[in-house]
């Protein structure tokens, strides 16, 4: 009996050593990839609550480590009703999560964890996702605030609140996480597809199905993987089916993750992260701006408490806002010009004044006399009757309208430059 146990333990040890060797090789391969560039990628992790996003981030971080798993982002923080209590966007940089100084020399990715995206494809969710992808949602920002802004002011309110924010965390890559043990969040997947893949700035999307250990039916997990990948357009190299570091896995192993790493979980995670960190997998049209005409299609505001989301559908054709904008500016200019002209019109008949001055001129010449006050007035008759005011008035209107047009672009440029 003792002989059997020791050989079982030996097999387990050999397996561990093999996995450890594979892990070392995977880290080396990953670092060769990371050596090809200098700035860490910003990698956002999105998915509905409870699917294992935070656990996945902690698992990835453990896979980078040679010591032990450590909690870097909070897992499973739900209140009594099942709702997640925290809705913050959390950024975790390599300086915060790497143990070794040697590794800190490589651009290991910045991981972005967030809660607040339910399984919806509403305009509200898509709009919030745009702000996340464009880096307008800063570290520790409460995503629930965005939902409240939407409730009070609709999409317009959200745009006023977020478009003026400084760009701090522009996302280079998105990992969509779902659970292999639950129903796929098809609405949120549709929203991600539309915003990340179909708008001007195209973000590389990766997919992770967690909780492989809970999935006891192989056929089901295969068909789930197929649906997940085809819905998000994921090729094999952009997909991972995994088990995260979690209580269930600890129980199964009879060990605890805070004392060690599990190389058998690390190897697939590392191999996946090597794809995520590949310099060649990058954003298309990275400089496209959010306010471009194609990116936002304003829709009539719904009451978000009663609104039920329509089934996923293709986005409506983009509206070319530029012609509408120019017409709106022209109309505004016209209204200002008419108002100013009306305000500045003197409260007397200008033509009578011109006639009176002509008579005064004639008489003062023939009778050889002059009244300085009246002469001055008649010399500036154009100013008084406003005729010569038209050119400066028009210039004034053009400048005001021009500033309306140019100032928001200057402000956004200053924000981007970090001023
Ligand atoms: N069995 C198992 N449980 C997991 C796995 N990943 C996460 N969990 C558990 O699922 C729950 C929710 O995980 P969490 O990471 O907080 O999900 P999030 O809301 O998407 O961030 C926690 O109780 C985790 O321990 C996994 O791969 N297998
Ligand atoms: Mg979480």
CSV table of N, CA and C in Angstrom, one decimal, residues 46-188:
chain,number,residue,atom,x,y,z
A,46,UNK,N,-13.6,42.1,-20.0
A,46,UNK,CA,-15.0,42.4,-19.9
A,46,UNK,C,-15.9,41.1,-19.9
A,47,UNK,N,-17.0,41.2,-19.2
A,47,UNK,CA,-17.9,40.0,-19.2
A,47,UNK,C,-19.0,40.3,-18.1
A,48,UNK,N,-20.0,39.6,-18.1
A,48,UNK,CA,-21.1,39.8,-17.0
A,48,UNK,C,-20.5,39.4,-15.7
A,49,UNK,N,-21.2,39.8,-14.6
A,49,UNK,CA,-20.8,39.5,-13.2
A,49,UNK,C,-20.7,38.0,-13.0
A,50,UNK,N,-19.8,37.6,-12.2
A,50,UNK,CA,-19.7,36.2,-11.7
A,50,UNK,C,-19.1,35.2,-12.6
A,51,UNK,N,-18.6,35.6,-13.8
A,51,UNK,CA,-18.1,34.6,-14.7
A,51,UNK,C,-16.7,34.2,-14.5
A,52,UNK,N,-16.0,35.0,-13.6
A,52,UNK,CA,-14.6,34.7,-13.3
A,52,UNK,C,-13.6,35.7,-13.9
A,53,UNK,N,-14.0,36.9,-14.1
A,53,UNK,CA,-13.0,37.9,-14.7
A,53,UNK,C,-11.9,38.2,-13.7
A,54,UNK,N,-12.3,38.6,-12.5
A,54,UNK,CA,-11.3,38.9,-11.5
A,54,UNK,C,-10.4,37.7,-11.2
A,55,UNK,N,-11.0,36.5,-11.1
A,55,UNK,CA,-10.3,35.3,-10.9
A,55,UNK,C,-9.3,35.0,-12.1
A,56,UNK,N,-9.7,35.3,-13.3
A,56,UNK,CA,-8.9,35.1,-14.4
A,56,UNK,C,-7.7,36.1,-14.4
A,57,UNK,N,-7.9,37.3,-14.0
A,57,UNK,CA,-6.8,38.3,-13.9
A,57,UNK,C,-5.8,37.8,-12.8
A,58,UNK,N,-6.3,37.4,-11.7
A,58,UNK,CA,-5.4,36.9,-10.6
A,58,UNK,C,-4.7,35.6,-11.1
A,59,UNK,N,-5.3,34.8,-11.9
A,59,UNK,CA,-4.7,33.6,-12.4
A,59,UNK,C,-3.6,34.0,-13.4
A,60,UNK,N,-3.8,34.9,-14.3
A,60,UNK,CA,-2.8,35.4,-15.2
A,60,UNK,C,-1.6,35.9,-14.5
A,61,UNK,N,-1.9,36.7,-13.4
A,61,UNK,CA,-0.8,37.3,-12.6
A,61,UNK,C,0.0,36.2,-11.9
A,62,UNK,N,-0.7,35.2,-11.4
A,62,UNK,CA,0.0,34.0,-10.8
A,62,UNK,C,0.8,33.3,-11.8
A,63,UNK,N,0.3,33.2,-13.0
A,63,UNK,CA,1.1,32.5,-14.1
A,63,UNK,C,2.4,33.2,-14.4
A,64,UNK,N,2.5,34.6,-14.2
A,64,UNK,CA,3.7,35.3,-14.4
A,64,UNK,C,4.7,35.1,-13.3
A,65,UNK,N,4.2,34.6,-12.1
A,65,UNK,CA,5.0,34.6,-10.9
A,65,UNK,C,5.6,33.2,-10.7
A,66,UNK,N,6.8,33.2,-10.0
A,66,UNK,CA,7.4,31.9,-9.7
A,66,UNK,C,7.1,31.6,-8.2
A,67,UNK,N,6.5,32.5,-7.5
A,67,UNK,CA,6.3,32.2,-6.0
A,67,UNK,C,4.9,31.7,-5.7
A,68,UNK,N,3.9,32.5,-5.6
A,68,UNK,CA,2.6,32.1,-5.2
A,68,UNK,C,1.5,33.0,-5.8
A,69,UNK,N,0.3,32.5,-5.8
A,69,UNK,CA,-0.9,33.3,-6.2
A,69,UNK,C,-1.1,34.4,-5.2
A,70,UNK,N,-1.4,35.6,-5.6
A,70,UNK,CA,-1.7,36.7,-4.7
A,70,UNK,C,-2.9,37.4,-5.2
A,71,UNK,N,-3.8,37.9,-4.3
A,71,UNK,CA,-5.0,38.6,-4.7
A,71,UNK,C,-4.6,40.0,-5.2
A,72,UNK,N,-4.8,40.3,-6.4
A,72,UNK,CA,-4.5,41.6,-7.0
A,72,UNK,C,-5.8,42.3,-7.3
A,73,UNK,N,-6.9,41.6,-7.5
A,73,UNK,CA,-8.2,42.2,-7.7
A,73,UNK,C,-9.2,41.3,-7.0
A,74,UNK,N,-10.2,42.0,-6.5
A,74,UNK,CA,-11.1,41.3,-5.6
A,74,UNK,C,-12.1,40.3,-6.4
A,75,UNK,N,-12.2,39.1,-5.8
A,75,UNK,CA,-13.0,38.1,-6.4
A,75,UNK,C,-14.3,37.9,-5.7
A,76,UNK,N,-15.4,37.7,-6.5
A,76,UNK,CA,-16.7,37.3,-5.9
A,76,UNK,C,-17.2,38.2,-4.8
A,77,UNK,N,-17.3,39.5,-5.1
A,77,UNK,CA,-17.8,40.4,-4.0
A,77,UNK,C,-19.2,40.7,-4.3
A,78,UNK,N,-20.1,39.9,-3.9
A,78,UNK,CA,-21.5,40.1,-4.1
A,78,UNK,C,-22.3,40.4,-2.9
A,79,UNK,N,-23.3,41.2,-3.0
A,79,UNK,CA,-24.2,41.4,-1.8
A,79,UNK,C,-25.2,40.3,-1.7
A,80,UNK,N,-26.1,40.4,-0.6
A,80,UNK,CA,-27.0,39.4,-0.4
A,80,UNK,C,-27.9,39.1,-1.6
A,81,UNK,N,-28.3,40.1,-2.4
A,81,UNK,CA,-29.2,39.9,-3.5
A,81,UNK,C,-28.6,39.3,-4.7
A,82,UNK,N,-27.2,39.1,-4.6
A,82,UNK,CA,-26.6,38.5,-5.8
A,82,UNK,C,-26.0,39.6,-6.7
A,83,UNK,N,-26.2,40.9,-6.3
A,83,UNK,CA,-25.6,41.9,-7.2
A,83,UNK,C,-24.2,42.2,-6.7
A,84,UNK,N,-23.3,42.5,-7.7
A,84,UNK,CA,-22.0,42.8,-7.3
A,84,UNK,C,-21.9,44.2,-6.6
A,85,UNK,N,-21.2,44.3,-5.5
A,85,UNK,CA,-21.2,45.5,-4.8
A,85,UNK,C,-20.3,46.6,-5.4
A,86,UNK,N,-19.1,46.1,-5.9
A,86,UNK,CA,-18.2,47.1,-6.5
A,86,UNK,C,-18.5,47.2,-8.0
A,87,UNK,N,-18.4,48.4,-8.5
A,87,UNK,CA,-18.6,48.6,-10.0
A,87,UNK,C,-17.4,49.5,-10.5
A,88,UNK,N,-16.3,49.3,-9.9
A,88,UNK,CA,-15.2,50.2,-10.2
A,88,UNK,C,-14.4,49.6,-11.4
A,89,UNK,N,-13.7,50.5,-12.1
A,89,UNK,CA,-12.8,50.1,-13.1
A,89,UNK,C,-11.4,50.1,-12.4
A,90,UNK,N,-10.7,49.0,-12.4
A,90,UNK,CA,-9.4,48.8,-11.7
A,90,UNK,C,-8.3,48.5,-12.7
A,91,UNK,N,-7.3,49.4,-12.6
A,91,UNK,CA,-6.1,49.1,-13.5
A,91,UNK,C,-5.0,48.5,-12.7
A,92,UNK,N,-4.4,47.4,-13.1
A,92,UNK,CA,-3.3,46.8,-12.4
A,92,UNK,C,-2.1,46.8,-13.3
A,93,UNK,N,-1.1,47.5,-12.9
A,93,UNK,CA,0.1,47.6,-13.7
A,93,UNK,C,1.2,46.6,-13.3
A,94,UNK,N,2.1,46.4,-14.2
A,94,UNK,CA,3.2,45.4,-14.0
A,94,UNK,C,3.9,45.7,-12.7
A,95,UNK,N,4.1,47.0,-12.4
A,95,UNK,CA,4.8,47.4,-11.2
A,95,UNK,C,4.1,46.9,-10.0
A,96,UNK,N,2.8,46.8,-10.1
A,96,UNK,CA,2.0,46.4,-8.9
A,96,UNK,C,2.0,44.9,-8.8
A,97,UNK,N,2.0,44.2,-9.9
A,97,UNK,CA,1.8,42.7,-9.8
A,97,UNK,C,3.0,41.8,-9.9
A,98,UNK,N,4.1,42.3,-10.5
A,98,UNK,CA,5.3,41.4,-10.7
A,98,UNK,C,6.1,41.4,-9.5
A,99,UNK,N,6.6,40.2,-9.1
A,99,UNK,CA,7.5,40.0,-7.9
A,99,UNK,C,8.9,40.3,-8.3
A,100,UNK,N,9.3,40.0,-9.5
A,100,UNK,CA,10.8,40.1,-9.8
A,100,UNK,C,11.2,41.3,-10.5
A,101,UNK,N,12.3,41.9,-10.1
A,101,UNK,CA,12.8,43.2,-10.7
A,101,UNK,C,13.2,42.9,-12.2
A,102,UNK,N,13.7,41.7,-12.4
A,102,UNK,CA,14.1,41.3,-13.7
A,102,UNK,C,12.9,41.4,-14.7
A,103,UNK,N,11.8,40.9,-14.3
A,103,UNK,CA,10.6,40.9,-15.1
A,103,UNK,C,10.0,42.3,-15.4
A,104,UNK,N,10.2,43.2,-14.4
A,104,UNK,CA,9.7,44.5,-14.5
A,104,UNK,C,10.3,45.3,-15.7
A,105,UNK,N,11.5,44.8,-16.2
A,105,UNK,CA,12.1,45.4,-17.3
A,105,UNK,C,11.4,45.1,-18.6
A,106,UNK,N,10.5,44.2,-18.6
A,106,UNK,CA,9.7,43.9,-19.8
A,106,UNK,C,8.3,44.6,-19.8
A,107,UNK,N,7.7,44.9,-21.0
A,107,UNK,CA,6.4,45.6,-20.9
A,107,UNK,C,5.3,44.6,-20.7
A,108,UNK,N,5.3,44.0,-19.5
A,108,UNK,CA,4.1,43.1,-19.2
A,108,UNK,C,2.8,44.0,-19.2
A,109,UNK,N,1.7,43.4,-19.6
A,109,UNK,CA,0.5,44.3,-19.9
A,109,UNK,C,-0.1,44.9,-18.6
A,110,UNK,N,-0.8,46.0,-18.8
A,110,UNK,CA,-1.6,46.6,-17.7
A,110,UNK,C,-3.0,45.9,-17.9
A,111,UNK,N,-3.4,45.3,-16.8
A,111,UNK,CA,-4.7,44.6,-16.9
A,111,UNK,C,-5.8,45.5,-16.3
A,112,UNK,N,-7.0,45.5,-17.0
A,112,UNK,CA,-8.1,46.4,-16.5
A,112,UNK,C,-9.3,45.5,-16.2
A,113,UNK,N,-9.6,45.5,-14.9
A,113,UNK,CA,-10.8,44.7,-14.4
A,113,UNK,C,-12.0,45.7,-14.3
A,114,UNK,N,-13.1,45.2,-14.6
A,114,UNK,CA,-14.3,46.1,-14.4
A,114,UNK,C,-15.6,45.3,-14.2
A,115,UNK,N,-16.5,45.9,-13.4
A,115,UNK,CA,-17.8,45.3,-13.2
A,115,UNK,C,-18.8,46.4,-13.6
A,116,UNK,N,-20.0,45.9,-14.0
A,116,UNK,CA,-21.0,46.9,-14.3
A,116,UNK,C,-21.6,46.7,-15.7
A,117,UNK,N,-21.1,45.7,-16.4
A,117,UNK,CA,-21.6,45.3,-17.7
A,117,UNK,C,-22.5,44.1,-17.5
A,118,UNK,N,-23.8,44.3,-17.5
A,118,UNK,CA,-24.7,43.2,-17.5
A,118,UNK,C,-24.9,42.7,-18.9
A,119,UNK,N,-25.6,41.6,-19.0
A,119,UNK,CA,-25.8,41.0,-20.3
A,119,UNK,C,-26.9,41.8,-21.1
A,120,UNK,N,-26.4,42.9,-21.7
A,120,UNK,CA,-27.3,43.8,-22.4
A,120,UNK,C,-26.6,44.3,-23.7
A,121,UNK,N,-27.4,44.7,-24.7
A,121,UNK,CA,-26.7,45.3,-25.8
A,121,UNK,C,-27.4,46.7,-26.1
A,122,UNK,N,-27.8,47.3,-25.0
A,122,UNK,CA,-28.5,48.6,-25.1
A,122,UNK,C,-27.5,49.7,-25.5
A,123,UNK,N,-28.1,50.8,-25.9
A,123,UNK,CA,-27.2,52.0,-26.3
A,123,UNK,C,-26.4,52.4,-25.1
A,124,UNK,N,-27.0,52.3,-23.9
A,124,UNK,CA,-26.3,52.8,-22.7
A,124,UNK,C,-25.0,51.9,-22.5
A,125,UNK,N,-25.1,50.6,-22.6
A,125,UNK,CA,-24.0,49.7,-22.4
A,125,UNK,C,-22.9,50.0,-23.5
A,126,UNK,N,-23.4,50.1,-24.8
A,126,UNK,CA,-22.5,50.3,-25.9
A,126,UNK,C,-21.7,51.6,-25.7
A,127,UNK,N,-22.5,52.7,-25.3
A,127,UNK,CA,-21.8,54.0,-25.1
A,127,UNK,C,-20.8,53.9,-24.0
A,128,UNK,N,-21.1,53.2,-22.9
A,128,UNK,CA,-20.1,53.1,-21.8
A,128,UNK,C,-18.9,52.3,-22.3
A,129,UNK,N,-19.2,51.3,-23.1
A,129,UNK,CA,-18.0,50.5,-23.6
A,129,UNK,C,-17.1,51.4,-24.5
A,130,UNK,N,-17.7,52.3,-25.2
A,130,UNK,CA,-16.9,53.2,-26.1
A,130,UNK,C,-16.0,54.0,-25.2
A,131,UNK,N,-16.5,54.5,-24.1
A,131,UNK,CA,-15.7,55.4,-23.2
A,131,UNK,C,-14.5,54.5,-22.6
A,132,UNK,N,-14.9,53.3,-22.3
A,132,UNK,CA,-13.8,52.4,-21.7
A,132,UNK,C,-12.7,52.2,-22.8
A,133,UNK,N,-13.1,51.8,-24.0
A,133,UNK,CA,-12.2,51.5,-25.0
A,133,UNK,C,-11.3,52.7,-25.4
A,134,UNK,N,-11.9,53.9,-25.4
A,134,UNK,CA,-11.2,55.1,-25.7
A,134,UNK,C,-10.4,55.7,-24.5
A,135,UNK,N,-10.4,55.0,-23.4
A,135,UNK,CA,-9.6,55.4,-22.3
A,135,UNK,C,-10.1,56.6,-21.5
A,136,UNK,N,-11.4,56.8,-21.7
A,136,UNK,CA,-12.0,58.0,-21.0
A,136,UNK,C,-12.5,57.7,-19.6
A,137,UNK,N,-12.4,56.4,-19.2
A,137,UNK,CA,-12.9,56.0,-17.8
A,137,UNK,C,-11.6,55.8,-17.0
A,138,UNK,N,-11.3,56.6,-16.0
A,138,UNK,CA,-10.1,56.5,-15.3
A,138,UNK,C,-10.1,55.4,-14.3
A,139,UNK,N,-8.9,55.1,-13.8
A,139,UNK,CA,-8.7,54.1,-12.7
A,139,UNK,C,-9.6,54.4,-11.5
A,140,UNK,N,-10.2,53.4,-11.0
A,140,UNK,CA,-11.1,53.5,-9.8
A,140,UNK,C,-12.4,54.3,-10.0
A,141,UNK,N,-12.7,54.5,-11.3
A,141,UNK,CA,-14.0,55.2,-11.6
A,141,UNK,C,-15.1,54.2,-11.4
A,142,UNK,N,-16.2,54.7,-10.8
A,142,UNK,CA,-17.3,53.8,-10.5
A,142,UNK,C,-18.2,53.8,-11.8
A,143,UNK,N,-18.3,52.6,-12.3
A,143,UNK,CA,-19.1,52.5,-13.6
A,143,UNK,C,-20.6,52.7,-13.4
A,144,UNK,N,-21.0,52.5,-12.1
A,144,UNK,CA,-22.4,52.7,-11.8
A,144,UNK,C,-22.8,54.2,-12.0
A,145,UNK,N,-21.8,55.1,-11.8
A,145,UNK,CA,-22.0,56.5,-12.0
A,145,UNK,C,-22.5,56.8,-13.4
A,146,UNK,N,-21.9,56.1,-14.4
A,146,UNK,CA,-22.3,56.3,-15.8
A,146,UNK,C,-23.7,55.9,-16.0
A,147,UNK,N,-24.1,54.8,-15.3
A,147,UNK,CA,-25.5,54.3,-15.5
A,147,UNK,C,-26.4,55.4,-14.9
A,148,UNK,N,-26.1,56.0,-13.7
A,148,UNK,CA,-26.9,57.0,-13.1
A,148,UNK,C,-27.0,58.2,-14.0
A,149,UNK,N,-25.9,58.6,-14.7
A,149,UNK,CA,-25.9,59.7,-15.6
A,149,UNK,C,-26.8,59.5,-16.7
A,150,UNK,N,-26.8,58.2,-17.2
A,150,UNK,CA,-27.7,57.8,-18.3
A,150,UNK,C,-29.2,58.0,-17.8
A,151,UNK,N,-29.4,57.5,-16.6
A,151,UNK,CA,-30.8,57.6,-16.1
A,151,UNK,C,-31.3,59.0,-16.1
A,152,UNK,N,-30.4,60.0,-15.7
A,152,UNK,CA,-30.8,61.4,-15.6
A,152,UNK,C,-30.8,62.1,-16.9
A,153,UNK,N,-29.7,61.9,-17.7
A,153,UNK,CA,-29.6,62.7,-18.9
A,153,UNK,C,-29.5,62.0,-20.2
A,154,UNK,N,-29.7,60.7,-20.2
A,154,UNK,CA,-29.6,59.9,-21.5
A,154,UNK,C,-28.2,59.9,-22.1
A,155,UNK,N,-28.1,59.5,-23.3
A,155,UNK,CA,-26.8,59.4,-24.0
A,155,UNK,C,-26.2,60.8,-24.1
A,156,UNK,N,-27.0,61.9,-24.2
A,156,UNK,CA,-26.4,63.2,-24.3
A,156,UNK,C,-25.7,63.6,-23.0
A,157,UNK,N,-26.4,63.2,-21.9
A,157,UNK,CA,-25.8,63.5,-20.6
A,157,UNK,C,-24.4,62.7,-20.4
A,158,UNK,N,-24.4,61.4,-20.9
A,158,UNK,CA,-23.2,60.6,-20.8
A,158,UNK,C,-22.1,61.3,-21.6
A,159,UNK,N,-22.4,61.7,-22.8
A,159,UNK,CA,-21.4,62.3,-23.7
A,159,UNK,C,-20.9,63.6,-23.1
A,160,UNK,N,-21.7,64.4,-22.5
A,160,UNK,CA,-21.2,65.6,-21.8
A,160,UNK,C,-20.3,65.3,-20.7
A,161,UNK,N,-20.6,64.2,-19.9
A,161,UNK,CA,-19.8,63.8,-18.8
A,161,UNK,C,-18.5,63.2,-19.2
A,162,UNK,N,-18.5,62.4,-20.3
A,162,UNK,CA,-17.3,61.6,-20.5
A,162,UNK,C,-16.4,62.1,-21.7
A,163,UNK,N,-17.0,62.8,-22.7
A,163,UNK,CA,-16.2,63.2,-23.8
A,163,UNK,C,-15.2,64.2,-23.5
A,164,UNK,N,-15.4,65.0,-22.4
A,164,UNK,CA,-14.5,66.0,-22.0
A,164,UNK,C,-13.4,65.5,-21.1
A,165,UNK,N,-13.5,64.2,-20.7
A,165,UNK,CA,-12.5,63.6,-19.8
A,165,UNK,C,-11.2,63.4,-20.5
A,166,UNK,N,-10.1,63.4,-19.6
A,166,UNK,CA,-8.8,63.1,-20.2
A,166,UNK,C,-8.6,61.7,-20.6
A,167,UNK,N,-7.9,61.5,-21.7
A,167,UNK,CA,-7.7,60.1,-22.1
A,167,UNK,C,-6.6,59.5,-21.3
A,168,UNK,N,-6.9,58.5,-20.4
A,168,UNK,CA,-5.9,58.0,-19.6
A,168,UNK,C,-5.5,56.5,-19.8
A,169,UNK,N,-6.4,55.8,-20.4
A,169,UNK,CA,-6.2,54.3,-20.3
A,169,UNK,C,-6.8,53.7,-21.6
A,170,UNK,N,-6.3,54.2,-22.8
A,170,UNK,CA,-6.8,53.7,-24.0
A,170,UNK,C,-6.5,52.2,-24.2
A,171,UNK,N,-7.6,51.5,-24.5
A,171,UNK,CA,-7.5,50.0,-24.5
A,171,UNK,C,-6.9,49.5,-25.8
A,172,UNK,N,-5.9,48.6,-25.7
A,172,UNK,CA,-5.2,48.1,-26.9
A,172,UNK,C,-5.8,46.7,-27.3
A,173,UNK,N,-6.5,46.1,-26.3
A,173,UNK,CA,-6.9,44.7,-26.6
A,173,UNK,C,-8.0,44.4,-25.5
A,174,UNK,N,-9.0,43.6,-26.0
A,174,UNK,CA,-10.1,43.3,-25.1
A,174,UNK,C,-10.2,41.8,-25.0
A,175,UNK,N,-10.4,41.3,-23.7
A,175,UNK,CA,-10.6,39.9,-23.5
A,175,UNK,C,-12.0,39.7,-22.9
A,176,UNK,N,-12.9,39.0,-23.7
A,176,UNK,CA,-14.2,38.8,-23.3
A,176,UNK,C,-14.3,37.5,-22.5
A,177,UNK,N,-14.8,37.6,-21.2
A,177,UNK,CA,-14.8,36.4,-20.4
A,177,UNK,C,-16.2,35.9,-20.2
A,178,UNK,N,-16.5,34.6,-20.4
A,178,UNK,CA,-17.8,34.0,-20.1
A,178,UNK,C,-17.5,32.7,-19.4
A,179,UNK,N,-18.5,32.2,-18.8
A,179,UNK,CA,-18.3,30.9,-18.0
A,179,UNK,C,-18.8,29.7,-18.9
A,180,UNK,N,-17.9,28.7,-18.9
A,180,UNK,CA,-18.3,27.5,-19.7
A,180,UNK,C,-19.4,26.7,-19.0
A,181,UNK,N,-19.7,27.1,-17.7
A,181,UNK,CA,-20.7,26.4,-17.0
A,181,UNK,C,-22.1,27.1,-16.9
A,182,UNK,N,-22.2,28.2,-17.7
A,182,UNK,CA,-23.5,29.0,-17.7
A,182,UNK,C,-23.9,29.3,-19.1
A,183,UNK,N,-25.0,29.9,-19.2
A,183,UNK,CA,-25.5,30.3,-20.5
A,183,UNK,C,-24.6,31.5,-21.0
A,184,UNK,N,-24.4,31.5,-22.3
A,184,UNK,CA,-23.5,32.5,-22.9
A,184,UNK,C,-24.2,33.9,-22.9
A,185,UNK,N,-23.5,35.0,-22.5
A,185,UNK,CA,-24.1,36.3,-22.5
A,185,UNK,C,-24.2,36.9,-23.9
A,186,UNK,N,-25.2,36.4,-24.7
A,186,UNK,CA,-25.2,36.8,-26.1
A,186,UNK,C,-25.4,38.3,-26.4
A,187,UNK,N,-26.2,38.9,-25.5
A,187,UNK,CA,-26.4,40.4,-25.7
A,187,UNK,C,-25.2,41.2,-25.5
A,188,UNK,N,-24.4,40.9,-24.4
A,188,UNK,CA,-23.2,41.7,-24.2
A,188,UNK,C,-22.2,41.3,-25.3
